[in-house]
Coordinates of N, CA, C and O in Angstrom, one line a residue:
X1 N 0.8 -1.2 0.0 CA 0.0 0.0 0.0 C 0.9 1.3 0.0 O 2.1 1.1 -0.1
X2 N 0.3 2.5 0.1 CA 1.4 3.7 -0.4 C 1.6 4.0 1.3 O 1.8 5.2 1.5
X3 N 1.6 3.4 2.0 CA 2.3 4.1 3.1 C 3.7 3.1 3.4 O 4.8 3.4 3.7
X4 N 3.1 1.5 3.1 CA 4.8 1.2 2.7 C 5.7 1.3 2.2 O 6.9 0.9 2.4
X5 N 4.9 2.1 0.6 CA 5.8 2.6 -0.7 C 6.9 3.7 0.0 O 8.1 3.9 -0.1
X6 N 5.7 4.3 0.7 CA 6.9 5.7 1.7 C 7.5 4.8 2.5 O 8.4 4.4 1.8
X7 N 7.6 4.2 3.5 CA 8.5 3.5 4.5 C 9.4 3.1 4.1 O 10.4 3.3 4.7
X8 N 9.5 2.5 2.9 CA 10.9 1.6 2.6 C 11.2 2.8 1.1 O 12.0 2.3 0.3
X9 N 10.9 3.7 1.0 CA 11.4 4.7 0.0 C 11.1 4.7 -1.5 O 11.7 5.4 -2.4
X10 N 10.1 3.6 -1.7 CA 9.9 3.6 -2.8 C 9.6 4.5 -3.9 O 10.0 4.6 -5.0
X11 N 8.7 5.4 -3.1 CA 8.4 6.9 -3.4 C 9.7 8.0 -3.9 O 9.4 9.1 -4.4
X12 N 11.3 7.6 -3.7 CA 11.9 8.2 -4.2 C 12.3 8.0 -5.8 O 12.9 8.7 -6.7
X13 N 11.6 6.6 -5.8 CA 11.7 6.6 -7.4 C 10.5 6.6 -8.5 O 10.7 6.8 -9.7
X14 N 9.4 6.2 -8.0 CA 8.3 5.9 -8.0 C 6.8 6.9 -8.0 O 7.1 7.9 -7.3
X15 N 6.1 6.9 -8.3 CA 5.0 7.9 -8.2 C 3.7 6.8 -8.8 O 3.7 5.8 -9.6
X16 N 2.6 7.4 -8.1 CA 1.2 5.9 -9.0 C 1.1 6.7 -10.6 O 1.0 6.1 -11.7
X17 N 1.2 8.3 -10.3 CA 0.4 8.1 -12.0 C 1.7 9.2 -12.9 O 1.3 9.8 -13.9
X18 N 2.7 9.1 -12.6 CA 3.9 9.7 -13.7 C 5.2 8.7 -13.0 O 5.4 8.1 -12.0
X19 N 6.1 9.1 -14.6 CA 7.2 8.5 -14.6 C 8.0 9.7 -13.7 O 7.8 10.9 -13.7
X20 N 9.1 8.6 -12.8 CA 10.1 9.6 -11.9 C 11.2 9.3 -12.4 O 11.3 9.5 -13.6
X21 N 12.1 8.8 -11.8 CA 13.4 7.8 -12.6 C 13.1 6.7 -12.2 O 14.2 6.0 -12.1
X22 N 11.9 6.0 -12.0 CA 11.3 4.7 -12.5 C 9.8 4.8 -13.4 O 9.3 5.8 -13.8
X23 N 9.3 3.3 -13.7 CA 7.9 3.8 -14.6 C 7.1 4.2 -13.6 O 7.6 4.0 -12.5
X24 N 5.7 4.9 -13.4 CA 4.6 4.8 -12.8 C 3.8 3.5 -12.6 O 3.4 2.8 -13.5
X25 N 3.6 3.1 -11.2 CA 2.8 1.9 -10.8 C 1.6 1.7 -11.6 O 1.0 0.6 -11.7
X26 N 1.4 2.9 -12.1 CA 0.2 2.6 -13.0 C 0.7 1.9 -14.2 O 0.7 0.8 -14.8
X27 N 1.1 2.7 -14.3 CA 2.2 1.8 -16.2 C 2.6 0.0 -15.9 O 2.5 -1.2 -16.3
X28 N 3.0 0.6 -15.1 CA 3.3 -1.1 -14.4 C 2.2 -2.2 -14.3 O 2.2 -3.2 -15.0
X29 N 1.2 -1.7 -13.4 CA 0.0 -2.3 -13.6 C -0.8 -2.8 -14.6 O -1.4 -3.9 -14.6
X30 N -0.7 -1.5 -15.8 CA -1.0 -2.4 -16.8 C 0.0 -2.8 -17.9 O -0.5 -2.8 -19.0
X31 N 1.2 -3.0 -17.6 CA 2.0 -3.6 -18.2 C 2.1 -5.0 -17.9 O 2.5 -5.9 -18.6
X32 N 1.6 -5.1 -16.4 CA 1.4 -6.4 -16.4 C -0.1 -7.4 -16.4 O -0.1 -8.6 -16.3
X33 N -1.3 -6.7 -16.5 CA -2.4 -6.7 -16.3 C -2.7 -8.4 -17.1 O -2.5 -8.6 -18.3
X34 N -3.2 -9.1 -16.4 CA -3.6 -10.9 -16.7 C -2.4 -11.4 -16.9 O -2.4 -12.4 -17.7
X35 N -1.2 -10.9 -16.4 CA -0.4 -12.2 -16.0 C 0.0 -12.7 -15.2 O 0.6 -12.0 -14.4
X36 N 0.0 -14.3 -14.9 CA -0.3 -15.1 -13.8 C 0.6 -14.8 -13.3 O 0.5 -14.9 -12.1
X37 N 1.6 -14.4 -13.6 CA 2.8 -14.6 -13.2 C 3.5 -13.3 -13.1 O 4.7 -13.2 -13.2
X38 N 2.6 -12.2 -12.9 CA 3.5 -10.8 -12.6 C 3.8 -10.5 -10.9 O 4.6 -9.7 -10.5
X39 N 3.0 -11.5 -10.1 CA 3.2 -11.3 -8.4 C 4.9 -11.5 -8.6 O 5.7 -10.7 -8.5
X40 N 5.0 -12.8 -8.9 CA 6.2 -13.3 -8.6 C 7.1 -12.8 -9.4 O 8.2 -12.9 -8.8
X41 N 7.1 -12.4 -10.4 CA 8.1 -11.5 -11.5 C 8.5 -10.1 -10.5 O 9.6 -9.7 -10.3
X42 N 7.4 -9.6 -10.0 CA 7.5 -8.2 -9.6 C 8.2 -8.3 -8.0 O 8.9 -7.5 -7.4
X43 N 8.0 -9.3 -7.8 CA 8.6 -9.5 -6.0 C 10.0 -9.4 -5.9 O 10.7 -8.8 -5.1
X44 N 10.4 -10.7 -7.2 CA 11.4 -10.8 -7.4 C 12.4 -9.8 -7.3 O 13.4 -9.8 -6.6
X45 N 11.9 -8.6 -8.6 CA 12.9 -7.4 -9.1 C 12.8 -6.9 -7.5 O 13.7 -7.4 -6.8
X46 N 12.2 -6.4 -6.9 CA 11.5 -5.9 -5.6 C 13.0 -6.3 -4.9 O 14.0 -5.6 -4.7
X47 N 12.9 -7.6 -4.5 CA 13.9 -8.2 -4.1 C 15.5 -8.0 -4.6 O 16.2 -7.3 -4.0
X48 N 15.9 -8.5 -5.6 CA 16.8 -8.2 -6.5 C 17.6 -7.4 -6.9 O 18.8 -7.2 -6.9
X49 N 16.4 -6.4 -7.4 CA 17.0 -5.2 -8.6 C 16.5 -5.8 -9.6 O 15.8 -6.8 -9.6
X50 N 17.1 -5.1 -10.7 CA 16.9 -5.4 -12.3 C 17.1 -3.7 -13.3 O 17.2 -2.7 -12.7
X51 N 17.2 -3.8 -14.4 CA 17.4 -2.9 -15.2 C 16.7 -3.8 -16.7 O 16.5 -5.0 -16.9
X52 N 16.4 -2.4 -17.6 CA 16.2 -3.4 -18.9 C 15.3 -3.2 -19.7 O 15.4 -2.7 -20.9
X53 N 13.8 -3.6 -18.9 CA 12.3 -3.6 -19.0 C 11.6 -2.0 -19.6 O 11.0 -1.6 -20.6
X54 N 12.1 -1.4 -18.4 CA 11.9 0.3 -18.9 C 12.8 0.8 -19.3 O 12.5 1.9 -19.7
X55 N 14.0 0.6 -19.4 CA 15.0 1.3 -20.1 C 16.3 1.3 -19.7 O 16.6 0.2 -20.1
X56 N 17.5 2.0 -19.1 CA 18.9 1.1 -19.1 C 19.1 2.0 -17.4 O 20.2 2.4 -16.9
X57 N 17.7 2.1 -17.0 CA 18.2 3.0 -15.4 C 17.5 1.7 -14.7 O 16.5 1.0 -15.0
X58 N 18.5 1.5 -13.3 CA 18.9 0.2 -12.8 C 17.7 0.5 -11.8 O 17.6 1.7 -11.6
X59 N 16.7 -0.5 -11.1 CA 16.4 -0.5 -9.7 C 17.0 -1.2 -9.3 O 17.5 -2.2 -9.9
X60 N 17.3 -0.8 -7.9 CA 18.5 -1.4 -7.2 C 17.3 -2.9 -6.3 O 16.1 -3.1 -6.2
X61 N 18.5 -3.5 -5.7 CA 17.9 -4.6 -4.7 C 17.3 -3.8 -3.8 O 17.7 -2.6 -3.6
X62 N 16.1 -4.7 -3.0 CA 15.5 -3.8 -2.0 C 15.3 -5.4 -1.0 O 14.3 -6.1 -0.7
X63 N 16.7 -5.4 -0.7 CA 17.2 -7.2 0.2 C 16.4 -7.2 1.9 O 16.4 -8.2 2.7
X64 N 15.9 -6.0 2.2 CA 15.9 -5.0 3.8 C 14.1 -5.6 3.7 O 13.4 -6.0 4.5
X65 N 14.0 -5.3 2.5 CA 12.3 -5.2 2.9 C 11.6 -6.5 3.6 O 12.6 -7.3 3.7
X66 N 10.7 -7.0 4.0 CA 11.3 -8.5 4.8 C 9.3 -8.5 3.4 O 8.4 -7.8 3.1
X67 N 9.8 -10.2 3.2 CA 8.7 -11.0 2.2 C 7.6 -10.5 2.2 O 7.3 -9.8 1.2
X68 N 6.7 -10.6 3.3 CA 5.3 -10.1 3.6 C 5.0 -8.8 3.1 O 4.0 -8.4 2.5
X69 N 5.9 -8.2 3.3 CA 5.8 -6.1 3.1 C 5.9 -6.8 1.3 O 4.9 -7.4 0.9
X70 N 6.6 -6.8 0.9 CA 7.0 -7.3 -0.5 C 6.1 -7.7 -1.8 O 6.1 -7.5 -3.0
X71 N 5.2 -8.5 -0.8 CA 3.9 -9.4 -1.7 C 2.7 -8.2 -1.6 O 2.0 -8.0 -2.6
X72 N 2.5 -7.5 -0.3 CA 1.6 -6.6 0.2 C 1.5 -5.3 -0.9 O 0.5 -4.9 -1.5
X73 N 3.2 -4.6 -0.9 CA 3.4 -3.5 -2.4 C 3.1 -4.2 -3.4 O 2.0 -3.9 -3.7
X74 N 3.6 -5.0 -4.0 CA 3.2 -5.8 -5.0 C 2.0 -5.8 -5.3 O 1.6 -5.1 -6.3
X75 N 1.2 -6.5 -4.6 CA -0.2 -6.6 -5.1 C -1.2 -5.1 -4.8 O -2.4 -4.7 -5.1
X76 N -0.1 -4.5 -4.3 CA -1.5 -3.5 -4.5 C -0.8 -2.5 -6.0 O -1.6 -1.9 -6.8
X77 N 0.4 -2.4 -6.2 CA 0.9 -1.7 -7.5 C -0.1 -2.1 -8.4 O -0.9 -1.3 -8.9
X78 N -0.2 -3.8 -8.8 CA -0.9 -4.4 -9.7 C -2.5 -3.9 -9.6 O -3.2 -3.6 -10.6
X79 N -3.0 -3.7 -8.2 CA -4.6 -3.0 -8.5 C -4.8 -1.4 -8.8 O -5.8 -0.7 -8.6
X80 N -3.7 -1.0 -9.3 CA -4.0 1.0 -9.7 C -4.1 0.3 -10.6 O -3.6 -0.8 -10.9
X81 N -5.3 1.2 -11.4 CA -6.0 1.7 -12.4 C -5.5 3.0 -13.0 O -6.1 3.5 -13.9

């Protein structure tokens, strides 16, 4: 939800409805919209990092955030409209 997006700082890169120096959760949302498999794709990078997808600016790992918080952002990025 967007008060964990602020807690763990997601909001420094992130915004629901414009690009910051990442995509918009919205863009996201429906970038991934009917696939079964975007929880776990998205937890992953969450987890990880990654670069690529939107363009050649890196999200870093986010190793601190503990699983539960993880799946909780996740699934609500995927429900903006």
């Amino acid at each position: 939800d967007e008060a964990l997006a602020k807690k763990y700082a997601c909001t420094a890169c992130h915004a629901i409805d414009k690009k910051l120096v990442g995509p918009a959760y919205k863009d996201v949302a429906a970038k991934y919209k009917g696939d079964a498999k975007a929880e776990a794709k998205l937890a992953e990078k969450v987890k990880k990092g990654g670069a690529g997808v939107w363009g050649q600016v890196p999200m870093p790992p986010n190793a601190n955030v503990p699983d539960a918080d993880v799946g909780k952002l996740v699934k609500w990025v995927l429900s903006i409209k």
